[in-house]
Amino acid sequence: QVQLVESGGGLVQPGGSLRLSCVASGINLDYYQIGWFRQVPGKEREGVSCISGSDGVTYTVDSVKGRFTISRDTDKNTVYLQMNSLKPEDTGVYYCATNSDCYVTALGTVVAPPKAGYWGQGTQVTVPS
């Protein structure tokens, strides 16, 4: 049974940091492109960052570039999202997903949800204004 479990969310003051984890079981994350997404009630889900399974290439959208860093630990079958200098607009439920569609265009980096993939249950990040 495939399972993705996110953790590491919480309440943090503006300017603070959190590290989110996405732990996989039942699959080897090295074979998947893993994306981090966030969603706020009433708004569309937003892709944040992505890491390629084959070569570890990373993609990060402009709105968080320089503040968020995606990485992976192959031994732990885990993908991380290090979030620094957090802002109130970073508030949301953060999800990881396999088979994310990530690429760079002339307009910027795109992190799109998979057409078919596995999702975790999400972890809440709250940055009060």
Short mmCIF file of C-alpha atoms in Angstrom, two decimals:
data_model
loop_
_atom_site.label_atom_id
_atom_site.label_comp_id
_atom_site.label_asym_id
_atom_site.label_seq_id
_atom_site.Cartn_x
_atom_site.Cartn_y
_atom_site.Cartn_z
CA GLN A 1 0.00 0.00 0.00
CA VAL A 2 1.38 3.35 -1.03
CA GLN A 3 1.30 6.10 1.53
CA LEU A 4 2.70 9.62 1.73
CA VAL A 5 2.74 11.26 5.13
CA GLU A 6 3.48 14.93 5.59
CA SER A 7 4.57 16.42 8.90
CA GLY A 8 6.34 19.44 10.30
CA GLY A 9 3.64 22.04 9.96
CA GLY A 10 2.60 24.34 12.75
CA LEU A 11 2.10 27.90 13.90
CA VAL A 12 5.10 30.15 13.32
CA GLN A 13 5.55 33.90 13.54
CA PRO A 14 6.40 35.91 10.42
CA GLY A 15 10.05 35.58 9.61
CA GLY A 16 10.25 32.15 11.20
CA SER A 17 11.10 28.79 9.68
CA LEU A 18 9.62 25.34 9.36
CA ARG A 19 10.79 22.14 7.73
CA LEU A 20 8.15 19.93 6.24
CA SER A 21 8.70 16.24 5.64
CA CYS A 22 7.06 13.91 3.17
CA VAL A 23 7.75 10.30 4.07
CA ALA A 24 6.82 7.61 1.58
CA SER A 25 6.05 3.95 2.09
CA GLY A 26 5.23 1.41 -0.56
CA ILE A 27 7.15 3.29 -3.25
CA ASN A 28 10.68 4.52 -3.82
CA LEU A 29 10.62 8.28 -4.14
CA ASP A 30 13.74 8.18 -6.29
CA TYR A 31 11.55 7.03 -9.16
CA TYR A 32 9.08 9.89 -8.90
CA GLN A 33 9.01 13.62 -9.40
CA ILE A 34 7.73 14.87 -6.04
CA GLY A 35 6.00 18.19 -5.68
CA TRP A 36 4.91 20.28 -2.73
CA PHE A 37 1.59 22.09 -3.03
CA ARG A 38 -0.37 24.35 -0.74
CA GLN A 39 -4.01 25.24 -0.51
CA VAL A 40 -6.02 27.81 1.33
CA PRO A 41 -9.81 27.40 1.64
CA GLY A 42 -11.53 29.18 -1.21
CA LYS A 43 -8.41 29.38 -3.35
CA GLU A 44 -6.90 27.14 -5.97
CA ARG A 45 -4.18 24.73 -4.99
CA GLU A 46 -0.76 26.23 -5.70
CA GLY A 47 2.37 24.34 -6.65
CA VAL A 48 5.39 25.47 -4.65
CA SER A 49 8.39 23.29 -5.37
CA CYS A 50 9.36 20.03 -6.99
CA ILE A 51 12.29 17.64 -7.15
CA SER A 52 13.06 15.20 -9.90
CA GLY A 53 13.47 11.58 -8.91
CA SER A 54 15.95 10.70 -11.62
CA ASP A 55 18.53 13.43 -11.15
CA GLY A 56 17.46 15.55 -8.19
CA VAL A 57 16.87 18.67 -10.24
CA THR A 58 14.70 21.10 -8.31
CA TYR A 59 12.05 23.57 -9.37
CA THR A 60 10.71 26.37 -7.20
CA VAL A 61 8.10 28.95 -8.09
CA ASP A 62 9.03 32.60 -8.01
CA SER A 63 6.77 33.49 -5.09
CA VAL A 64 8.88 31.41 -2.69
CA LYS A 65 12.22 31.27 -4.47
CA GLY A 66 15.06 32.20 -2.16
CA ARG A 67 12.96 31.30 0.89
CA PHE A 68 11.90 27.69 0.28
CA THR A 69 14.25 24.82 -0.52
CA ILE A 70 13.25 21.32 -1.52
CA SER A 71 15.55 18.37 -0.88
CA ARG A 72 15.43 14.64 -0.42
CA ASP A 73 17.03 11.94 1.68
CA THR A 74 17.19 8.76 -0.33
CA ASP A 75 18.02 6.59 2.67
CA LYS A 76 14.95 7.82 4.52
CA ASN A 77 12.73 7.86 1.42
CA THR A 78 11.77 11.38 2.40
CA VAL A 79 11.42 14.70 0.65
CA TYR A 80 11.74 17.90 2.65
CA LEU A 81 10.60 21.47 2.19
CA GLN A 82 12.65 23.93 4.18
CA MET A 83 10.70 27.15 4.56
CA ASN A 84 12.45 30.27 5.79
CA SER A 85 11.38 33.89 6.19
CA LEU A 86 7.77 32.79 6.36
CA LYS A 87 5.03 35.26 5.56
CA PRO A 88 1.31 35.30 6.35
CA GLU A 89 0.59 34.53 2.69
CA ASP A 90 2.42 31.22 3.12
CA THR A 91 -0.40 30.00 5.34
CA GLY A 92 -2.18 26.91 4.06
CA VAL A 93 -2.31 23.16 4.07
CA TYR A 94 0.80 21.75 2.45
CA TYR A 95 0.67 18.51 0.50
CA CYS A 96 3.23 16.39 -1.27
CA ALA A 97 2.38 14.41 -4.37
CA THR A 98 4.09 12.00 -6.75
CA ASN A 99 4.23 12.41 -10.51
CA SER A 100 4.10 16.19 -10.23
CA ASP A 101 4.59 18.04 -13.49
CA CYS A 102 7.40 20.54 -13.10
CA TYR A 103 9.16 22.61 -15.75
CA VAL A 104 10.49 26.03 -16.59
CA THR A 105 8.89 28.36 -19.10
CA ALA A 106 9.72 31.84 -20.31
CA LEU A 107 7.23 33.11 -17.74
CA GLY A 108 8.72 31.21 -14.84
CA THR A 109 8.74 27.85 -13.10
CA VAL A 110 5.62 25.73 -13.14
CA VAL A 111 4.80 23.14 -10.48
CA ALA A 112 1.59 21.45 -11.54
CA PRO A 113 -0.33 18.68 -9.81
CA PRO A 114 -0.14 15.19 -11.26
CA LYS A 115 -2.78 13.89 -13.63
CA ALA A 116 -2.51 10.68 -11.66
CA GLY A 117 -0.45 10.26 -8.54
CA TYR A 118 -0.34 9.72 -4.84
CA TRP A 119 -1.08 12.47 -2.34
CA GLY A 120 -0.49 12.82 1.34
CA GLN A 121 -3.07 14.02 3.84
CA GLY A 122 -1.46 17.43 4.26
CA THR A 123 0.06 19.41 7.10
CA GLN A 124 -1.18 22.81 8.24
CA VAL A 125 1.14 25.81 8.20
CA THR A 126 -0.09 28.98 9.86
CA VAL A 127 1.75 32.28 9.79
CA PRO A 128 -0.36 34.94 11.52
CA SER A 129 -0.47 38.48 10.23
#
